[in-house]
């Protein structure tokens, strides 16, 4: 990436200042007397007079040894937003508060070293300092520090091509509180799940480790079961679609029991009716499945290909669809109706692979991306199926699913589904 010469010079100066500061940091609150601290505070030049009183209060707090003031003023000195930038002084203030077990200062110090390292990755000292302070912040109970610490290990491992650091980042996040649960409110939990999916996908690319790829599927699937549209929501839908197209064994759910298989075989229902009753909310759509010897979705009778089955049968699938398909709120408010069809393969292990939009949702001649993405998400978060069999041997089976949004006829509003 091209950078203008003056930007390059500023970056070199920044790195030089930080490298020097790393080895010259005094500990203010412990090693510098009050008069010296006052003198340092007097040298801080306020550049935004509207913030003068706030900055002056921070300066007074620093002189008294207040850790919150040290943390706040340090960030002003480093950013240069309201005072003349002084990175060395800012790092001194943060180090002073951090050494006195001020957790926010420990986190901020670690995050700045993450930024410094990202700008000059050859500086291992930035990595070691960042890790040191983030670990302390984690020990102090800062969950944000846990996520950043894991990211630092992952990025460092990618740069160094050291899988052990990538694995270390994964292990840190796996200990994050409630990370294995579907969350509808806690964006930090969702963030941890998103990073775990990304880290495992990266690990697979580094090591060709199929276990890591299946773990990526697990974490993306948990993330996308949330009702909360997380930032970069569509990116994670695309990431899961990528994972499911890699052509490796992808089953992560337990193998179905004999009782579940029998129940699925006995549970039928006519398939292939799409559509949706007018109204709102989530309702089951279509009548998935296939009545043995009955009506296979209104198609002409003929030789039947082996079919995979949803664990629990057609009614279980209806319940899953009704509970998981989300009609995008902005489209619902505008009463925009449509349908999208997803084609996918149920592999020999029962995992859904290769999901793609077979027929885009089109409204007034325009493709509706949100409907396509939601149809993909609904299919991809399904549990693994019971694979099709031919002569007692598992075989791949092709399926399509149509998800309807709005008033489309017989079926369910926002959750129509048919083969």
PDB file of N, CA, C and O in Angstrom, residues 266-304:
ATOM      1  N   UNK A 266     -40.330 -42.681  10.029  1.00  0.00           N
ATOM      2  CA  UNK A 266     -41.779 -42.800  10.168  1.00  0.00           C
ATOM      3  C   UNK A 266     -42.487 -41.456  10.078  1.00  0.00           C
ATOM      4  O   UNK A 266     -43.696 -41.398   9.868  1.00  0.00           O
ATOM      5  N   UNK A 267     -41.726 -40.390  10.280  1.00  0.00           N
ATOM      6  CA  UNK A 267     -42.325 -39.062  10.230  1.00  0.00           C
ATOM      7  C   UNK A 267     -42.251 -38.551   8.805  1.00  0.00           C
ATOM      8  O   UNK A 267     -41.203 -38.539   8.187  1.00  0.00           O
ATOM      9  N   UNK A 268     -43.368 -38.177   8.244  1.00  0.00           N
ATOM     10  CA  UNK A 268     -43.346 -37.751   6.845  1.00  0.00           C
ATOM     11  C   UNK A 268     -44.005 -36.419   6.657  1.00  0.00           C
ATOM     12  O   UNK A 268     -43.672 -35.442   7.278  1.00  0.00           O
ATOM     13  N   UNK A 269     -44.983 -36.378   5.780  1.00  0.00           N
ATOM     14  CA  UNK A 269     -45.626 -35.122   5.424  1.00  0.00           C
ATOM     15  C   UNK A 269     -45.305 -34.794   3.989  1.00  0.00           C
ATOM     16  O   UNK A 269     -44.244 -35.111   3.487  1.00  0.00           O
ATOM     17  N   UNK A 270     -46.243 -34.177   3.311  1.00  0.00           N
ATOM     18  CA  UNK A 270     -46.013 -33.825   1.916  1.00  0.00           C
ATOM     19  C   UNK A 270     -45.041 -32.670   1.838  1.00  0.00           C
ATOM     20  O   UNK A 270     -45.084 -31.752   2.645  1.00  0.00           O
ATOM     21  N   UNK A 271     -44.162 -32.724   0.857  1.00  0.00           N
ATOM     22  CA  UNK A 271     -43.152 -31.678   0.736  1.00  0.00           C
ATOM     23  C   UNK A 271     -43.406 -30.808  -0.461  1.00  0.00           C
ATOM     24  O   UNK A 271     -44.185 -31.131  -1.348  1.00  0.00           O
ATOM     25  N   UNK A 272     -42.707 -29.674  -0.463  1.00  0.00           N
ATOM     26  CA  UNK A 272     -42.649 -28.876  -1.664  1.00  0.00           C
ATOM     27  C   UNK A 272     -43.636 -27.746  -1.776  1.00  0.00           C
ATOM     28  O   UNK A 272     -43.665 -27.060  -2.773  1.00  0.00           O
ATOM     29  N   UNK A 273     -44.511 -27.535  -0.777  1.00  0.00           N
ATOM     30  CA  UNK A 273     -45.437 -26.417  -0.869  1.00  0.00           C
ATOM     31  C   UNK A 273     -44.796 -25.205  -0.213  1.00  0.00           C
ATOM     32  O   UNK A 273     -44.610 -25.175   0.987  1.00  0.00           O
ATOM     33  N   UNK A 274     -44.480 -24.202  -1.018  1.00  0.00           N
ATOM     34  CA  UNK A 274     -43.893 -22.994  -0.463  1.00  0.00           C
ATOM     35  C   UNK A 274     -44.972 -21.993  -0.131  1.00  0.00           C
ATOM     36  O   UNK A 274     -46.155 -22.235  -0.324  1.00  0.00           O
ATOM     37  N   UNK A 275     -44.526 -20.830   0.360  1.00  0.00           N
ATOM     38  CA  UNK A 275     -45.499 -19.765   0.556  1.00  0.00           C
ATOM     39  C   UNK A 275     -45.571 -19.346   1.991  1.00  0.00           C
ATOM     40  O   UNK A 275     -44.808 -19.769   2.829  1.00  0.00           O
ATOM     41  N   UNK A 276     -46.543 -18.491   2.291  1.00  0.00           N
ATOM     42  CA  UNK A 276     -46.670 -18.026   3.655  1.00  0.00           C
ATOM     43  C   UNK A 276     -47.980 -17.331   3.888  1.00  0.00           C
ATOM     44  O   UNK A 276     -48.484 -16.611   3.039  1.00  0.00           O
ATOM     45  N   UNK A 277     -48.563 -17.562   5.057  1.00  0.00           N
ATOM     46  CA  UNK A 277     -49.770 -16.825   5.403  1.00  0.00           C
ATOM     47  C   UNK A 277     -49.406 -15.380   5.680  1.00  0.00           C
ATOM     48  O   UNK A 277     -48.340 -15.098   6.211  1.00  0.00           O
ATOM     49  N   UNK A 278     -50.288 -14.428   5.374  1.00  0.00           N
ATOM     50  CA  UNK A 278     -49.997 -13.035   5.706  1.00  0.00           C
ATOM     51  C   UNK A 278     -49.941 -12.875   7.220  1.00  0.00           C
ATOM     52  O   UNK A 278     -50.597 -13.579   7.957  1.00  0.00           O
ATOM     53  N   UNK A 279     -49.147 -11.912   7.650  1.00  0.00           N
ATOM     54  CA  UNK A 279     -49.053 -11.665   9.082  1.00  0.00           C
ATOM     55  C   UNK A 279     -47.623 -11.399   9.459  1.00  0.00           C
ATOM     56  O   UNK A 279     -46.817 -11.018   8.642  1.00  0.00           O
ATOM     57  N   UNK A 280     -47.287 -11.610  10.718  1.00  0.00           N
ATOM     58  CA  UNK A 280     -45.929 -11.344  11.178  1.00  0.00           C
ATOM     59  C   UNK A 280     -45.443 -12.452  12.064  1.00  0.00           C
ATOM     60  O   UNK A 280     -46.144 -13.400  12.365  1.00  0.00           O
ATOM     61  N   UNK A 281     -44.192 -12.304  12.475  1.00  0.00           N
ATOM     62  CA  UNK A 281     -43.598 -13.301  13.365  1.00  0.00           C
ATOM     63  C   UNK A 281     -43.057 -14.461  12.581  1.00  0.00           C
ATOM     64  O   UNK A 281     -42.955 -14.447  11.372  1.00  0.00           O
ATOM     65  N   UNK A 282     -42.721 -15.545  13.292  1.00  0.00           N
ATOM     66  CA  UNK A 282     -42.137 -16.714  12.653  1.00  0.00           C
ATOM     67  C   UNK A 282     -43.126 -17.856  12.710  1.00  0.00           C
ATOM     68  O   UNK A 282     -43.607 -18.237  13.756  1.00  0.00           O
ATOM     69  N   UNK A 283     -43.449 -18.406  11.567  1.00  0.00           N
ATOM     70  CA  UNK A 283     -44.347 -19.546  11.485  1.00  0.00           C
ATOM     71  C   UNK A 283     -43.723 -20.606  10.613  1.00  0.00           C
ATOM     72  O   UNK A 283     -42.972 -20.295   9.696  1.00  0.00           O
ATOM     73  N   UNK A 284     -43.987 -21.867  10.864  1.00  0.00           N
ATOM     74  CA  UNK A 284     -43.402 -22.903  10.037  1.00  0.00           C
ATOM     75  C   UNK A 284     -43.889 -22.801   8.617  1.00  0.00           C
ATOM     76  O   UNK A 284     -45.029 -22.436   8.358  1.00  0.00           O
ATOM     77  N   UNK A 285     -43.021 -23.129   7.672  1.00  0.00           N
ATOM     78  CA  UNK A 285     -43.388 -22.962   6.283  1.00  0.00           C
ATOM     79  C   UNK A 285     -43.215 -24.235   5.501  1.00  0.00           C
ATOM     80  O   UNK A 285     -42.318 -25.017   5.715  1.00  0.00           O
ATOM     81  N   UNK A 286     -44.073 -24.452   4.523  1.00  0.00           N
ATOM     82  CA  UNK A 286     -43.982 -25.651   3.709  1.00  0.00           C
ATOM     83  C   UNK A 286     -44.327 -26.865   4.541  1.00  0.00           C
ATOM     84  O   UNK A 286     -44.567 -26.784   5.734  1.00  0.00           O
ATOM     85  N   UNK A 287     -44.367 -27.997   3.941  1.00  0.00           N
ATOM     86  CA  UNK A 287     -44.557 -29.251   4.670  1.00  0.00           C
ATOM     87  C   UNK A 287     -43.437 -30.178   4.247  1.00  0.00           C
ATOM     88  O   UNK A 287     -43.565 -30.975   3.331  1.00  0.00           O
ATOM     89  N   UNK A 288     -42.217 -29.971   4.882  1.00  0.00           N
ATOM     90  CA  UNK A 288     -41.055 -30.702   4.431  1.00  0.00           C
ATOM     91  C   UNK A 288     -41.153 -32.175   4.751  1.00  0.00           C
ATOM     92  O   UNK A 288     -41.946 -32.620   5.563  1.00  0.00           O
ATOM     93  N   UNK A 289     -40.281 -32.887   4.137  1.00  0.00           N
ATOM     94  CA  UNK A 289     -40.248 -34.319   4.387  1.00  0.00           C
ATOM     95  C   UNK A 289     -40.612 -35.046   3.113  1.00  0.00           C
ATOM     96  O   UNK A 289     -40.255 -34.659   2.028  1.00  0.00           O
ATOM     97  N   UNK A 290     -41.390 -36.071   3.218  1.00  0.00           N
ATOM     98  CA  UNK A 290     -41.811 -36.816   2.048  1.00  0.00           C
ATOM     99  C   UNK A 290     -42.531 -38.065   2.494  1.00  0.00           C
ATOM    100  O   UNK A 290     -41.935 -38.929   3.118  1.00  0.00           O
ATOM    101  N   UNK A 291     -43.824 -38.114   2.257  1.00  0.00           N
ATOM    102  CA  UNK A 291     -44.583 -39.276   2.695  1.00  0.00           C
ATOM    103  C   UNK A 291     -44.192 -40.489   1.872  1.00  0.00           C
ATOM    104  O   UNK A 291     -44.257 -40.449   0.640  1.00  0.00           O
ATOM    105  N   UNK A 292     -43.715 -41.572   2.516  1.00  0.00           N
ATOM    106  CA  UNK A 292     -43.308 -42.750   1.756  1.00  0.00           C
ATOM    107  C   UNK A 292     -44.423 -43.210   0.832  1.00  0.00           C
ATOM    108  O   UNK A 292     -45.549 -43.446   1.245  1.00  0.00           O
ATOM    109  N   UNK A 293     -44.098 -43.318  -0.451  1.00  0.00           N
ATOM    110  CA  UNK A 293     -45.077 -43.769  -1.425  1.00  0.00           C
ATOM    111  C   UNK A 293     -46.143 -42.746  -1.712  1.00  0.00           C
ATOM    112  O   UNK A 293     -47.129 -43.036  -2.367  1.00  0.00           O
ATOM    113  N   UNK A 294     -45.950 -41.512  -1.207  1.00  0.00           N
ATOM    114  CA  UNK A 294     -47.002 -40.507  -1.343  1.00  0.00           C
ATOM    115  C   UNK A 294     -46.678 -39.493  -2.407  1.00  0.00           C
ATOM    116  O   UNK A 294     -46.250 -39.829  -3.497  1.00  0.00           O
ATOM    117  N   UNK A 295     -46.893 -38.199  -2.035  1.00  0.00           N
ATOM    118  CA  UNK A 295     -46.778 -37.122  -3.007  1.00  0.00           C
ATOM    119  C   UNK A 295     -45.473 -36.381  -2.787  1.00  0.00           C
ATOM    120  O   UNK A 295     -45.356 -35.616  -1.838  1.00  0.00           O
ATOM    121  N   UNK A 296     -44.469 -36.585  -3.600  1.00  0.00           N
ATOM    122  CA  UNK A 296     -43.182 -35.920  -3.403  1.00  0.00           C
ATOM    123  C   UNK A 296     -43.199 -34.480  -3.906  1.00  0.00           C
ATOM    124  O   UNK A 296     -42.616 -34.153  -4.930  1.00  0.00           O
ATOM    125  N   UNK A 297     -43.939 -33.632  -3.209  1.00  0.00           N
ATOM    126  CA  UNK A 297     -43.938 -32.219  -3.554  1.00  0.00           C
ATOM    127  C   UNK A 297     -44.648 -31.916  -4.852  1.00  0.00           C
ATOM    128  O   UNK A 297     -44.351 -30.935  -5.509  1.00  0.00           O
ATOM    129  N   UNK A 298     -45.578 -32.738  -5.286  1.00  0.00           N
ATOM    130  CA  UNK A 298     -46.337 -32.450  -6.481  1.00  0.00           C
ATOM    131  C   UNK A 298     -45.590 -32.768  -7.763  1.00  0.00           C
ATOM    132  O   UNK A 298     -46.027 -32.395  -8.848  1.00  0.00           O
ATOM    133  N   UNK A 299     -44.443 -33.425  -7.667  1.00  0.00           N
ATOM    134  CA  UNK A 299     -43.661 -33.741  -8.848  1.00  0.00           C
ATOM    135  C   UNK A 299     -44.154 -35.043  -9.476  1.00  0.00           C
ATOM    136  O   UNK A 299     -44.759 -35.885  -8.807  1.00  0.00           O
ATOM    137  N   UNK A 300     -43.879 -35.257 -10.770  1.00  0.00           N
ATOM    138  CA  UNK A 300     -44.291 -36.500 -11.419  1.00  0.00           C
ATOM    139  C   UNK A 300     -43.680 -37.701 -10.733  1.00  0.00           C
ATOM    140  O   UNK A 300     -42.548 -37.656 -10.258  1.00  0.00           O
ATOM    141  N   UNK A 301     -44.452 -38.799 -10.677  1.00  0.00           N
ATOM    142  CA  UNK A 301     -43.952 -40.034 -10.071  1.00  0.00           C
ATOM    143  C   UNK A 301     -42.806 -40.591 -10.932  1.00  0.00           C
ATOM    144  O   UNK A 301     -42.800 -40.449 -12.137  1.00  0.00           O
ATOM    145  N   UNK A 302     -41.836 -41.199 -10.298  1.00  0.00           N
ATOM    146  CA  UNK A 302     -40.706 -41.766 -11.025  1.00  0.00           C
ATOM    147  C   UNK A 302     -39.752 -42.403 -10.050  1.00  0.00           C
ATOM    148  O   UNK A 302     -40.009 -42.454  -8.842  1.00  0.00           O
ATOM    149  N   UNK A 303     -38.617 -42.897 -10.539  1.00  0.00           N
ATOM    150  CA  UNK A 303     -37.628 -43.507  -9.648  1.00  0.00           C
ATOM    151  C   UNK A 303     -37.184 -42.497  -8.584  1.00  0.00           C
ATOM    152  O   UNK A 303     -36.848 -41.362  -8.903  1.00  0.00           O
ATOM    153  N   UNK A 304     -37.240 -42.925  -7.348  1.00  0.00           N
ATOM    154  CA  UNK A 304     -36.905 -42.028  -6.249  1.00  0.00           C
ATOM    155  C   UNK A 304     -35.430 -42.160  -5.875  1.00  0.00           C
ATOM    156  O   UNK A 304     -34.932 -43.253  -5.635  1.00  0.00           O
TER     157      UNK A 304
END
